[in-house]
Amino acid sequence: MSTPTDRLLVNRTVLELHQGDITRLAVDAVVNAANSGLLGGGGVDGAIHRAGGPAVMAECRRIGGCPTGQAVVTTGGNLPARYVIHAVGPIWRGGEHGEPDLLRSAYLNSLRRAEELGLRTVAFPSISTGAYGYPIRLACPIAVAAVIDHVRGGTGLERVIFCLYSAHDYAVYADHFRHLQATAGL
Ligand code: AR6
């Protein structure tokens, strides 16, 4: 039997790929690819606010903002998820302006927020790779490495989902999972 390419096991945590709309996932928290004003917008941010309803935006307004690379928590409102972790990824400006570190920070800080809340399941969209223009082939290994490094440091998380909206983005992640299975023994 071949190894499934949609999951990796790191210690006791499953890293899993999912294709579709993150607002449909019944997880403890979904991560939002927000902007630093927490003002809402298009893409996954728009979808999360539409599905979550006004309680999510009301908390975002109270919080007031979030620097790039950081993450803050609100209620999930009407979403199946209990919480939204709003992470702010970098805008791609060619890759020489600290984008990789800021992207990694956005993932790591989201995971820290999840641990502080004692969560078991969290789902990430592909932060920064839509309107913010970060090439998905460069962003994917950073996202996956951040999660693996975090989990290896000890975690209460049982399942971390990478939720990819398009078949193309899913294929990029599946390729990378295959690569890790072949080279890192995961
Ligand atoms: N579920 C999962 N993924 C989605 C969904 C969805 N419902 N909708 C889009 N995506 P983007 P960014 C994917 O642009 O690049 C916003 O206006 C999408 O295909 O949402 O971090 C914010 O307010 C892409 O792969 O986020 C900010 O101003 C990924 O989510 C800015 O865009 C991220 O694309 C943030 O830009």
Short mmCIF file of C-alpha atoms and ligand atoms in Angstrom, two decimals, residues 20-23 33-35 40-45 47 125-133 163 165 169, ligand 1:
data_model
loop_
_atom_site.label_atom_id
_atom_site.label_comp_id
_atom_site.label_asym_id
_atom_site.label_seq_id
_atom_site.Cartn_x
_atom_site.Cartn_y
_atom_site.Cartn_z
CA GLY A 20 -12.06 23.54 -0.15
CA ASP A 21 -13.61 26.38 1.81
CA ILE A 22 -12.07 26.89 5.26
CA THR A 23 -15.30 28.42 6.59
CA ALA A 33 -5.23 35.69 6.33
CA ALA A 34 -6.01 39.17 7.64
CA ASN A 35 -4.55 42.63 7.06
CA GLY A 40 -11.82 42.71 6.58
CA GLY A 41 -11.28 42.45 2.85
CA GLY A 42 -11.50 39.95 0.01
CA GLY A 43 -10.25 36.38 -0.29
CA VAL A 44 -10.38 34.15 2.73
CA ASP A 45 -10.80 37.19 5.01
CA ALA A 47 -15.29 34.61 3.36
CA PRO A 125 -5.36 28.84 4.71
CA SER A 126 -2.33 29.55 2.53
CA ILE A 127 -1.43 32.90 4.13
CA SER A 128 -0.12 35.68 1.83
CA THR A 129 -0.39 33.68 -1.40
CA GLY A 130 -3.52 35.41 -2.74
CA ALA A 131 -3.84 39.20 -2.76
CA TYR A 132 -0.47 39.54 -1.04
CA GLY A 133 1.28 37.81 -3.94
CA CYS A 163 -6.86 24.10 3.77
CA TYR A 165 -8.77 26.53 -1.93
CA ASP A 169 -2.51 24.91 -4.47
N1 AR6 B 1 -11.09 29.02 2.14
C1 AR6 B 1 -9.77 28.71 2.06
N2 AR6 B 1 -8.88 29.42 1.33
C2 AR6 B 1 -9.36 30.49 0.65
C3 AR6 B 1 -10.71 30.89 0.69
C4 AR6 B 1 -11.60 30.10 1.47
N3 AR6 B 1 -12.89 30.39 1.58
N4 AR6 B 1 -10.85 31.99 -0.10
C5 AR6 B 1 -9.64 32.27 -0.61
N5 AR6 B 1 -8.73 31.36 -0.16
P1 AR6 B 1 -5.98 35.88 0.33
P2 AR6 B 1 -3.51 37.06 1.44
C6 AR6 B 1 -7.29 31.26 -0.46
O1 AR6 B 1 -5.97 36.84 -0.81
O2 AR6 B 1 -2.76 36.75 0.18
C7 AR6 B 1 -7.53 40.14 1.98
O3 AR6 B 1 -8.25 41.12 1.31
C8 AR6 B 1 -6.76 31.94 -1.68
O4 AR6 B 1 -7.01 31.16 -2.83
O5 AR6 B 1 -7.26 35.59 0.99
O6 AR6 B 1 -2.86 36.75 2.75
C9 AR6 B 1 -7.13 40.56 3.39
O7 AR6 B 1 -8.04 41.46 3.95
C10 AR6 B 1 -5.27 32.03 -1.36
O8 AR6 B 1 -4.65 30.80 -1.68
O9 AR6 B 1 -4.95 36.36 1.51
C11 AR6 B 1 -5.78 41.18 3.20
O10 AR6 B 1 -5.89 42.55 2.87
C12 AR6 B 1 -5.24 32.16 0.16
O11 AR6 B 1 -6.57 31.89 0.60
C13 AR6 B 1 -5.22 40.42 2.03
O12 AR6 B 1 -6.32 39.92 1.29
C14 AR6 B 1 -4.83 33.53 0.65
O13 AR6 B 1 -5.33 34.54 -0.21
C15 AR6 B 1 -4.41 39.24 2.50
O14 AR6 B 1 -3.83 38.60 1.39
#
